[in-house]
Amino acid sequence: MPDKIKKILIANRGEIAVRIIRGCRDLGITSVAVFSDCDRAAYHVRLADEAFHIGASPSSESYLNQDKIIDAARRSGAEAIHPGYGFLAENAVFAQRCADEGIIFIGPRPETISLLGDKLQARAAALEAGLPVVPGETIEGDDLETAISKADKVGYPILIKAAAGGGGKGMRVVHRADEFENSLQRASSEARSAFGDGRVYIEKYLERPRHIEIQILCDQHGNAIHLNERECSIQRRHQKVIEESPSPVVTPELRQRMGEAAVNIALKTGYVGAGTVEFMVAQDLSFYFLEVNTRLQVEHPVTEMVTGVDLVREQIAVAEGTQLRYTQEDIKLDGHAIECRIYAEDPQNGFAPSTGRLQHYRIPAGPGVRVDSGVVIYNEIPIYYDPMIAKLVVWGSDRAEAIARTRRALQEYRVSGLKTTIGFHLAVLASERFVKGDLSTSFLTEEYPDNKYEILDDDILRSAAIAAALDKFTHERKIALNSGDGNRRAVSLWRNHHRRDRLRKFERES
Amino acid sequence: MPRYLVKVEGREFDIDIGYHADGFNVMVDGQNVDVKSHSIGATRSVLLVNDRSFEVDVHPNNHEEGRTVFMLGVEINAEVEQYNLAQLRKRAGMTTKSAAARNLRAPMPGLILEVKVEPGQKVARNDPLVIIEAMKMENVLKAQADVTVKSVNVARGDSVEKGDIILEFE
């Protein structure tokens, strides 16, 4: 039996750090948190067994600072580092650095991370492994004329994407040939400024595609399995906001074909650990390889809910060198799970970040509900990091029950002090199209072109008005009571009225 | 009986509040409404409106008449005015100037990427005013009302703190 890991440093913050700390505790592993200046009172610091300060609030000086994280690992005596997602999770240099320092990096090998992190190389690997890819062309080093003829060959509409890209940056849809030159230049310059790498490639643009991905799990002994799909078509700014498993359109036969394709690329690239193979699925259900995310995904809990597999536990087991304890036949698909990402954002205002202090915070509970929250009451939401504060993950015996339970849980959520996406989720989950499962990555722009997510009926507005009026009433009354004998106001209403009137005149005149 | 005119999300309610030993007497738009309110802390209360149960959290916002109500997982902004004053004001043909119509404040700390207006310019509701970069995202700040820009307090490249006044309106 390989040696068990006894102590893990979690090089992350927020809900994913909390998730991994919980995984460690389940296994009797000591957890080590790291934190920046503004995260001194963060939830992950409070839950961890040990915590190390690693620097100033900007992530470049803390969560992205490899020296400080390695130093914290050394000082704590952790044998392994779990990177979570984001920050250093897909950084091949960091993975290599851990290996050089004799620390286990819980994730794939550095070579695999760097191969799959490059979209062009990943695409080539997918082709080699026999996966269907979206028709496309690389245009590295081409002159404009060659690029134009390649675009014509792919056929419009096309998508221009950054080779080093992610998160929608440097991505452009081109509908007509006369827009191509301009879009190419802009995509390339955006890619250069965002990733320091101006290489772009072009792809056939699929109309109203779905985003469906396969969770994979591989050990160091050449065993690889898949854990079904997740549908993540509900996106804003090319980022997922609602995910579910299974997909409402994937049949057992399609699941098997997509799963086998995912396992094939994992085997071809010597993948180790948990990962995700992302596909675009056309309306006719033909699927195309998109990319491999070499990390634990944000939305991993929906897979955990329907398969019963604890992905963090399996990641740690794989890192220890044990063989997978599941075969493909062991992986079941039980019921339906939905995840809503709760962001500190204002959905009515283009999902602008909403920072501030959580003056009240209470998470829902009840049958089927799991909340992976990175915050607790009175926490400040810092400006430095991703504004996702929690994930609401709900299980039901079928999709309809999962939707009903998710709506119930969203209604139970209480957040005061900042705007969140809770109301947005309620609106989407009540929409006919979502309930029917008629999804695509352009769902939100099609259904809510002006960002209006209405969930407030007249009854609710009237109650809000009463609450506001009562607050004003009791506030005024309290002032009167505190400042006199209760019968007389310390300040005459007439004086107030006159003052106010003067102020208004002043305002009008100025 | 204090009487208020309350504006919520474009709706107006005429709310009359009386207080007696057992609770409140509330009339909304001339109709009796059964209201029970039980305080559960400085700002929060359980509110029963005709027996429908709400948990509300009411906070002052940046002007005297303003209240922010958090309920059902959403934030609702309300303006509460003395009813008589509101009537006087309406008769005089004046509108309330909400905070949003007086100035534009930075909703978050960030970097000014672009200022799309200049002093004297008339803008319509939802016109883009300023683009601010925060949390690695570009955020377009839009006009909340039809206003005329009086002054521009920032320039491209400036850093702003949350609450800083970026633009003032006439």
XYZ file of C-alpha atoms in Angstrom:
680
model
C 0.000 0.000 0.000
C 1.328 3.441 -0.889
C 1.842 5.954 1.919
C -1.205 7.882 3.029
C -1.069 11.678 2.865
C -1.374 13.114 6.387
C -1.407 16.844 5.736
C -2.606 18.873 2.752
C -2.137 22.571 2.048
C -5.020 24.094 0.137
C -3.688 26.789 -2.185
C -7.026 28.505 -2.623
C -9.788 30.437 -0.861
C -13.567 30.691 -0.804
C -15.984 27.836 -1.265
C -13.527 25.480 -2.969
C -11.053 25.773 -0.093
C -13.933 24.977 2.274
C -14.929 21.998 0.092
C -11.404 20.563 0.146
C -10.997 21.151 3.905
C -14.191 19.130 4.406
C -12.811 16.366 2.194
C -9.609 16.287 4.226
C -11.499 16.108 7.496
C -13.572 13.169 6.234
C -10.312 11.319 5.608
C -8.609 12.310 8.873
C -6.099 14.447 6.961
C -4.866 17.672 8.576
C -5.843 20.679 6.461
C -3.710 23.792 6.036
C -5.299 27.012 4.781
C -3.476 29.988 3.331
C -4.863 33.511 3.401
C -4.238 37.040 2.205
C -4.674 40.260 4.201
C -8.372 40.673 3.449
C -9.092 36.995 4.119
C -7.977 36.977 7.776
C -11.524 36.223 8.931
C -12.546 34.190 5.887
C -14.552 31.026 6.376
C -11.848 28.711 4.988
C -9.387 30.063 7.578
C -11.855 29.386 10.384
C -12.536 25.820 9.265
C -8.991 24.673 8.545
C -6.829 22.932 11.129
C -3.954 25.338 10.469
C -3.701 28.619 8.589
C -0.774 30.576 7.161
C -0.746 34.209 6.106
C 0.796 34.515 2.649
C 0.633 38.187 1.762
C -1.286 41.200 0.567
C -4.797 41.025 -0.856
C -4.084 41.189 -4.621
C -3.876 37.567 -5.800
C -0.505 38.180 -7.470
C 0.909 38.802 -3.997
C -0.818 35.899 -2.282
C -2.814 33.093 -3.906
C -0.794 33.317 -7.131
C 2.564 33.726 -5.397
C 4.281 30.362 -5.822
C 7.196 31.151 -3.473
C 4.909 32.035 -0.604
C 2.710 28.989 -1.094
C 5.675 26.627 -1.294
C 7.110 28.330 1.808
C 3.827 27.847 3.693
C 3.810 24.183 2.663
C 7.367 23.795 3.965
C 6.620 25.510 7.255
C 3.461 23.496 7.832
C 5.018 20.215 6.855
C 2.261 19.459 4.324
C 3.163 16.586 1.992
C 0.703 17.663 -0.689
C -0.882 20.777 -2.190
C -4.424 20.845 -3.501
C -4.784 23.810 -5.858
C -8.599 23.845 -6.127
C -9.669 25.624 -9.335
C -8.474 28.948 -10.713
C -5.294 30.537 -9.292
C -2.479 27.937 -9.714
C -4.692 24.944 -10.543
C -3.735 24.753 -14.215
C -0.262 26.186 -13.936
C 2.224 23.613 -15.277
C 5.186 25.597 -13.905
C 3.742 25.405 -10.396
C 2.988 21.686 -10.736
C 6.606 21.137 -11.817
C 7.857 23.313 -8.955
C 5.948 21.143 -6.469
C 7.481 18.014 -7.993
C 10.969 19.549 -7.748
C 10.387 20.426 -4.104
C 9.167 16.911 -3.312
C 5.606 18.040 -2.656
C 2.700 16.111 -4.180
C 0.634 18.319 -6.524
C -2.922 17.000 -6.453
C -3.649 17.109 -10.160
C -2.306 15.845 -13.471
C 1.385 15.754 -14.406
C 2.950 19.093 -15.436
C 3.398 17.876 -19.037
C -0.293 16.994 -19.273
C -1.351 20.369 -17.893
C 0.802 22.228 -20.372
C -0.250 20.070 -23.337
C -3.974 20.356 -22.647
C -3.714 24.017 -21.625
C -2.730 24.908 -25.169
C -5.872 24.827 -27.258
C -4.047 23.978 -30.486
C -2.104 21.093 -28.960
C -5.211 19.867 -27.142
C -7.125 19.884 -30.415
C -4.375 17.895 -32.092
C -4.411 15.391 -29.209
C -8.174 15.067 -29.501
C -7.924 14.400 -33.245
C -5.282 11.751 -32.583
C -7.497 10.097 -29.985
C -10.292 9.948 -32.580
C -12.527 12.621 -31.040
C -14.772 14.701 -33.265
C -13.632 18.335 -33.339
C -15.375 21.399 -34.683
C -14.201 22.031 -38.251
C -11.501 24.663 -37.978
C -8.074 25.888 -39.014
C -5.028 27.273 -37.307
C -3.885 30.525 -38.833
C -0.581 30.896 -37.050
C 1.854 32.953 -39.089
C -0.453 33.134 -42.096
C -0.721 36.245 -44.207
C -4.135 37.831 -44.393
C -5.012 36.292 -47.762
C -4.314 32.753 -46.585
C -6.281 33.411 -43.407
C -9.236 34.694 -45.441
C -9.224 31.652 -47.701
C -9.061 29.363 -44.654
C -12.042 31.175 -43.151
C -13.944 30.718 -46.419
C -13.109 27.011 -46.375
C -14.455 26.586 -42.806
C -17.541 28.530 -43.844
C -19.315 31.394 -42.051
C -20.369 31.989 -39.364
C -16.984 31.342 -37.768
C -15.527 31.816 -34.323
C -12.058 33.311 -33.784
C -10.457 32.036 -30.579
C -7.208 32.662 -28.722
C -4.850 29.658 -28.672
C -3.936 30.420 -25.052
C -7.426 31.560 -24.190
C -10.174 30.909 -21.745
C -13.159 32.617 -20.208
C -14.326 34.075 -23.487
C -11.428 36.506 -23.822
C -10.153 37.033 -27.354
C -13.205 35.205 -28.721
C -15.178 36.686 -31.625
C -18.055 35.536 -33.782
C -17.767 36.550 -37.426
C -20.924 36.290 -39.474
C -19.758 37.637 -42.834
C -16.531 37.617 -44.823
C -16.289 41.427 -44.828
C -16.093 41.467 -41.006
C -13.268 38.957 -40.910
C -10.155 41.144 -41.217
C -11.228 43.602 -38.537
C -12.323 40.844 -36.131
C -9.106 38.920 -36.671
C -6.995 41.914 -35.701
C -9.073 42.684 -32.640
C -9.167 39.076 -31.430
C -5.425 38.794 -31.865
C -4.666 42.019 -29.999
C -7.086 41.070 -27.215
C -5.394 37.687 -26.939
C -1.976 39.337 -26.790
C -2.993 41.711 -24.010
C -4.866 39.076 -22.005
C -2.537 36.083 -22.360
C 0.702 37.523 -23.791
C 0.160 35.287 -26.806
C -1.511 36.621 -29.929
C -2.004 33.265 -31.664
C -5.580 32.636 -32.725
C -7.440 29.943 -34.625
C -10.762 29.793 -36.356
C -13.610 27.372 -35.903
C -16.996 26.791 -37.421
C -19.498 28.627 -35.230
C -22.299 26.347 -34.128
C -25.686 28.023 -33.838
C -27.311 27.671 -30.418
C -24.975 24.949 -29.160
C -25.207 23.234 -25.822
C -22.238 22.951 -23.511
C -21.989 19.418 -22.185
C -18.948 18.021 -20.408
C -17.788 14.657 -19.147
C -16.174 14.173 -15.738
C -13.196 11.843 -15.875
C -11.152 10.160 -13.168
C -7.823 8.443 -13.829
C -5.209 6.827 -11.607
C -1.453 6.528 -12.038
C -1.764 2.930 -13.243
C -3.494 3.533 -16.570
C -7.079 3.160 -15.369
C -9.560 5.752 -16.555
C -13.310 6.045 -16.083
C -15.937 8.677 -16.747
C -18.640 9.829 -14.341
C -21.382 10.866 -16.761
C -22.052 14.300 -18.163
C -22.929 17.735 -16.853
C -24.885 20.198 -18.931
C -23.622 23.750 -18.426
C -25.429 25.646 -21.166
C -26.749 28.468 -18.992
C -23.907 30.962 -19.253
C -23.341 34.672 -18.984
C -20.185 36.227 -20.452
C -19.195 32.665 -21.491
C -19.150 31.659 -17.818
C -21.413 28.979 -16.413
C -24.078 29.961 -13.899
C -26.371 26.910 -13.763
C -25.229 23.337 -14.279
C -27.003 20.010 -14.081
C -26.474 16.285 -14.362
C -27.680 14.430 -16.288
C -28.305 16.621 -19.324
C -31.970 16.695 -20.331
C -31.016 15.620 -23.873
C -28.294 13.031 -23.402
C -29.491 9.463 -23.982
C -27.689 6.424 -22.503
C -26.302 5.723 -25.960
C -24.964 9.284 -26.414
C -23.598 9.228 -22.842
C -21.645 6.114 -23.653
C -20.200 7.572 -26.860
C -19.237 10.886 -25.209
C -17.864 9.068 -22.162
C -15.722 6.778 -24.293
C -14.406 9.757 -26.241
C -13.453 11.486 -22.979
C -11.726 8.367 -21.645
C -9.856 8.019 -24.949
C -8.276 11.468 -24.762
C -7.441 10.866 -21.085
C -5.625 7.645 -21.939
C -3.922 9.222 -24.963
C -2.507 12.081 -22.849
C -1.598 10.003 -19.779
C -4.079 11.919 -17.673
C -3.931 11.504 -13.882
C -6.567 12.650 -11.390
C -9.946 14.295 -11.872
C -10.579 16.280 -15.036
C -13.268 17.427 -17.381
C -13.573 16.968 -21.111
C -15.794 19.697 -22.527
C -17.898 19.294 -25.651
C -20.095 21.507 -27.773
C -23.282 19.713 -28.698
C -25.208 20.868 -31.760
C -29.009 20.946 -31.838
C -28.927 17.654 -33.828
C -26.919 16.185 -30.881
C -23.698 15.767 -32.827
C -20.872 16.540 -30.413
C -17.479 18.156 -30.822
C -14.434 18.292 -28.540
C -13.884 21.717 -26.981
C -11.138 21.426 -24.351
C -9.947 19.568 -21.285
C -9.954 21.313 -17.913
C -7.138 19.786 -15.924
C -8.607 20.448 -12.506
C -11.551 19.894 -10.235
C -14.397 21.932 -11.745
C -16.580 24.432 -9.896
C -19.602 22.307 -10.819
C -18.173 18.959 -9.623
C -20.831 18.594 -6.861
C -23.650 17.844 -9.330
C -21.681 14.779 -10.395
C -21.100 13.833 -6.765
C -24.833 14.076 -6.082
C -25.894 11.707 -8.880
C -22.998 9.232 -8.710
C -22.346 9.169 -4.960
C -18.602 9.493 -5.674
C -16.635 11.984 -3.535
C -14.341 13.508 -6.167
C -11.999 15.207 -3.688
C -11.518 11.924 -1.842
C -10.732 10.152 -5.119
C -8.319 12.932 -6.163
C -6.400 12.430 -2.932
C -6.430 8.639 -3.310
C -5.056 8.944 -6.857
C -2.365 11.365 -5.646
C -1.350 8.793 -3.006
C -0.860 6.309 -5.842
C -3.676 3.899 -5.131
C -5.673 2.257 -7.904
C -9.163 3.571 -8.682
C -11.669 1.823 -6.443
C -14.371 2.153 -9.113
C -14.681 0.470 -12.474
C -16.852 1.974 -15.209
C -19.629 -0.483 -14.298
C -19.683 0.821 -10.712
C -20.619 4.328 -11.821
C -24.342 4.806 -11.489
C -26.606 7.675 -12.364
C -29.166 8.211 -9.655
C -31.716 11.014 -9.982
C -30.948 14.547 -11.065
C -28.834 17.369 -9.614
C -28.786 21.105 -10.327
C -26.231 23.685 -9.258
C -26.880 27.431 -9.054
C -23.825 29.603 -8.609
C -24.577 32.355 -6.128
C -22.564 35.406 -7.166
C -22.275 38.778 -5.425
C -23.444 40.457 -8.618
C -26.297 42.587 -9.865
C -28.069 40.594 -12.577
C -30.285 43.557 -13.554
C -27.180 45.606 -14.238
C -25.246 43.313 -16.557
C -23.989 41.150 -13.656
C -21.778 43.950 -12.317
C -19.950 42.899 -9.148
C -21.593 43.929 -5.893
C -19.137 44.240 -3.025
C -19.864 44.866 0.604
C -20.529 43.197 3.912
C -22.950 40.346 4.483
C -25.193 41.970 7.065
C -27.288 38.863 7.149
C -26.615 35.454 5.628
C -28.533 32.251 6.072
C -28.258 29.249 3.797
C -31.141 26.931 2.929
C -31.461 23.334 4.075
C -33.930 20.478 3.755
C -34.283 17.361 1.575
C -31.786 17.199 -1.281
C -30.039 20.483 -0.498
C -26.267 20.934 -0.315
C -24.730 24.394 -0.029
C -21.006 24.807 -0.633
C -20.586 28.288 0.781
C -17.333 30.185 1.052
C -18.722 32.883 3.304
C -20.600 33.329 6.563
C -22.510 36.225 8.093
C -20.596 39.524 8.508
C -17.927 38.515 5.968
C -16.833 41.250 3.574
C -16.886 40.303 -0.096
C -13.475 41.491 -1.278
C -12.952 43.098 -4.661
C -9.800 41.150 -5.412
C -11.225 37.767 -6.301
C -14.005 36.014 -8.132
C -17.362 37.239 -6.775
C -18.890 33.751 -6.409
C -19.872 33.343 -2.760
C -21.553 29.944 -2.764
C -22.968 27.090 -4.800
C -26.424 25.773 -4.176
C -26.549 22.125 -5.250
C -29.849 20.285 -5.129
C -30.729 16.664 -5.765
C -34.121 15.282 -6.791
C -35.287 11.857 -7.961
C -35.951 13.384 -11.399
C -35.414 16.743 -13.107
C -38.825 18.133 -12.156
C -38.258 17.360 -8.492
C -34.745 18.810 -8.641
C -36.121 22.052 -10.120
C -38.885 22.284 -7.516
C -36.446 21.696 -4.669
C -33.965 24.209 -6.087
C -36.680 26.847 -6.234
C -37.656 26.057 -2.661
C -34.036 26.355 -1.520
C -33.508 29.645 -3.380
C -36.574 31.064 -1.636
C -35.106 30.046 1.725
C -31.793 31.797 1.070
C -31.382 35.052 3.042
C -28.729 37.568 2.040
C -28.611 41.209 3.179
C -25.994 43.781 2.376
C -25.347 43.134 -1.264
C -26.968 42.080 -4.487
C -26.820 38.444 -5.529
C -27.904 36.189 -8.362
C -30.560 34.440 -6.226
C -33.500 36.281 -7.832
C -32.003 35.662 -11.259
C -31.890 31.911 -10.602
C -35.506 31.950 -9.441
C -36.566 33.668 -12.658
C -34.628 31.238 -14.879
C -35.848 28.155 -13.025
C -39.435 29.347 -13.441
C -39.075 29.945 -17.178
C -40.929 27.593 -19.457
C -37.912 27.024 -21.675
C -35.674 25.969 -18.802
C -38.330 23.648 -17.414
C -38.684 22.043 -20.861
C -34.915 21.579 -21.000
C -34.636 23.604 -24.195
C -31.158 24.970 -23.449
C -28.314 26.546 -25.386
C -25.331 28.707 -24.516
C -27.255 31.697 -25.858
C -30.236 30.957 -23.577
C -29.819 34.069 -21.425
C -29.326 36.560 -24.242
C -32.282 35.055 -26.104
C -34.650 34.897 -23.150
C -33.568 38.010 -21.269
C -32.241 40.463 -23.873
C -32.567 43.439 -21.513
C -31.408 41.669 -18.331
C -34.824 41.859 -16.682
C -35.362 38.933 -14.382
C -38.804 39.527 -12.901
C -39.776 37.619 -9.808
C -41.558 40.345 -7.835
C -45.346 40.402 -8.005
C -47.511 43.278 -6.738
C -48.146 41.520 -3.462
C -44.413 41.329 -2.772
C -43.831 44.953 -3.799
C -46.664 46.088 -1.540
C -45.169 44.159 1.379
C -41.759 45.706 0.691
C -43.412 49.136 0.690
C -45.088 48.379 4.022
C -41.778 47.197 5.476
C -40.078 50.416 4.345
C -42.892 52.608 5.691
C -42.911 50.786 9.044
C -39.174 51.285 9.293
C -39.540 55.003 8.674
C -42.444 55.187 11.130
C -40.654 53.380 13.964
C -37.456 55.285 13.232
C -39.220 58.642 13.552
C -41.093 57.490 16.645
C -37.906 56.275 18.317
C -36.248 59.622 17.747
C -39.219 61.366 19.341
C -39.301 59.001 22.321
C -35.594 59.129 22.963
C -35.388 62.874 22.828
C -38.262 63.855 25.098
C -40.936 62.557 27.407
C -42.651 60.641 24.663
C -45.458 63.097 24.203
C -43.539 65.977 22.773
C -41.114 65.940 19.947
C -37.743 67.486 20.698
C -37.751 68.959 17.232
C -40.928 70.516 15.906
C -42.327 68.868 12.804
C -43.056 72.364 11.515
C -39.408 73.307 11.809
C -38.419 70.154 9.971
C -40.960 70.866 7.311
C -39.735 74.404 6.818
C -36.115 73.264 6.631
C -36.939 70.668 4.115
C -38.857 73.161 2.074
C -35.916 75.576 2.089
C -33.597 72.781 1.039
C -35.843 71.845 -1.826
C -36.017 75.450 -2.978
C -32.259 75.635 -2.763
C -31.952 72.483 -4.797
C -34.375 73.835 -7.396
C -32.605 77.134 -7.647
C -29.091 75.724 -7.846
C -51.757 58.662 11.796
C -48.584 59.181 9.756
C -49.257 58.737 6.102
C -46.569 57.963 3.549
C -46.178 57.756 -0.178
C -43.881 54.833 -0.891
C -42.265 54.253 -4.267
C -41.030 50.738 -5.026
C -39.711 49.614 -8.409
C -41.848 52.163 -10.244
C -45.009 51.436 -8.196
C -46.512 53.941 -5.746
C -48.321 52.978 -2.549
C -50.241 55.305 -0.249
C -49.618 53.864 3.213
C -51.275 55.074 6.371
C -49.913 53.742 9.656
C -51.600 53.848 13.029
C -50.162 52.355 16.161
C -51.925 50.905 19.127
C -51.024 48.630 21.993
C -51.625 45.429 19.992
C -49.797 46.471 16.853
C -50.277 48.471 13.709
C -53.337 49.659 11.812
C -52.258 49.858 8.227
C -54.183 51.149 5.241
C -52.707 50.727 1.774
C -54.339 52.770 -0.987
C -57.421 53.212 1.200
C -57.773 49.513 2.007
C -57.256 47.997 5.434
C -54.353 45.569 5.437
C -53.701 43.263 8.344
C -50.056 43.791 9.295
C -48.134 42.148 12.098
C -44.474 42.896 12.554
C -42.179 41.150 14.989
C -38.685 42.525 15.298
C -35.802 39.997 15.271
C -32.829 42.285 15.615
C -31.840 45.810 14.750
C -32.913 45.681 11.117
C -34.764 42.421 10.578
C -38.323 41.453 11.275
C -40.964 38.873 10.531
C -43.716 40.646 8.631
C -47.164 39.122 8.211
C -49.206 40.950 5.559
C -52.765 39.596 5.420
C -51.212 36.467 6.942
C -48.647 36.089 4.160
C -45.280 35.655 5.849
C -42.142 37.564 4.857
C -38.771 37.860 6.514
C -37.552 41.384 5.811
C -34.316 43.222 6.482
C -34.605 46.992 6.096
C -31.542 49.221 5.842
C -31.219 52.964 5.330
C -29.517 53.894 2.091
C -27.771 57.039 1.092
C -30.621 59.517 1.426
C -33.205 60.340 4.038
C -36.249 58.891 2.305
C -34.427 55.850 0.961
C -34.732 52.352 2.333
C -33.257 49.127 1.026
C -35.430 46.106 1.711
C -33.882 42.647 1.454
C -36.500 39.955 1.119
C -36.931 36.661 -0.751
C -33.252 36.722 -1.655
C -33.505 40.012 -3.559
C -32.740 43.641 -2.884
C -35.648 46.084 -3.307
C -35.162 49.831 -3.176
C -37.923 51.976 -1.729
C -38.483 55.686 -1.220
C -40.660 56.703 1.694
C -42.016 60.262 1.679
C -44.440 61.979 4.059
C -47.713 61.852 2.160
C -48.576 65.530 2.637
C -45.146 66.645 1.544
C -45.401 64.418 -1.489
C -48.752 66.007 -2.389
C -47.328 69.521 -1.956
C -44.377 68.591 -4.032
C -46.559 67.115 -6.761
C -48.810 70.182 -6.794
C -45.739 72.339 -7.219
C -44.793 70.175 -10.203
C -41.564 68.965 -8.655
C -40.203 65.472 -8.744
C -38.156 63.894 -5.983
C -34.532 63.846 -6.765
C -33.340 60.423 -5.870
C -29.676 60.009 -5.101
C -29.212 58.418 -8.509
C -30.460 61.583 -10.183
C -28.062 63.820 -8.270
C -24.784 62.081 -8.939
C -23.099 58.915 -10.055
C -21.076 57.154 -7.403
C -18.576 54.369 -7.964
C -20.427 51.153 -7.067
C -17.092 49.430 -6.471
C -13.420 50.336 -6.241
C -11.803 50.243 -9.646
C -10.033 51.888 -12.503
C -11.728 54.347 -14.857
C -11.301 53.021 -18.388
C -13.463 55.483 -20.247
C -15.693 58.496 -19.606
C -18.383 58.646 -22.246
C -19.962 62.008 -21.333
C -18.924 65.619 -20.811
C -20.318 68.519 -18.765
C -23.516 69.963 -20.172
C -24.410 66.776 -22.015
C -27.998 65.520 -21.749
C -28.262 61.770 -21.279
C -31.218 59.432 -21.302
C -31.928 56.606 -18.875
C -29.712 53.580 -19.633
C -27.183 55.581 -21.661
C -23.642 54.455 -20.862
C -21.778 57.039 -18.757
C -18.516 55.564 -17.552
C -16.663 52.287 -17.959
C -14.917 51.086 -14.831
C -12.657 48.070 -14.491
C -13.059 46.047 -11.328
C -12.623 42.369 -10.518
C -10.921 41.997 -13.899
C -14.136 42.944 -15.654
C -15.277 45.988 -17.537
C -18.430 47.397 -16.000
C -20.549 49.927 -17.828
C -22.206 52.416 -15.481
C -25.454 53.587 -17.043
C -27.711 56.554 -16.367
C -30.518 55.638 -13.960
C -32.671 58.582 -15.121
C -32.840 61.259 -17.821
C -30.347 63.838 -16.565
C -27.906 66.535 -17.640
C -24.274 66.137 -16.670
C -23.041 69.038 -14.543
C -19.488 67.959 -13.866
C -17.115 65.104 -14.509
C -14.867 64.395 -11.527
C -12.659 61.668 -12.988
C -10.501 61.041 -16.015
C -9.401 57.924 -17.832
C -6.834 56.041 -15.755
C -8.005 57.332 -12.377
C -8.533 54.907 -9.505
C -11.737 55.329 -7.562
C -12.934 54.012 -4.228
C -16.412 52.657 -3.641
C -18.811 55.580 -3.116
C -16.633 58.215 -4.810
C -18.680 60.700 -6.812
C -17.736 60.210 -10.448
C -20.270 62.510 -12.123
C -22.638 65.163 -10.848
C -25.933 65.929 -12.536
C -27.900 69.145 -12.740
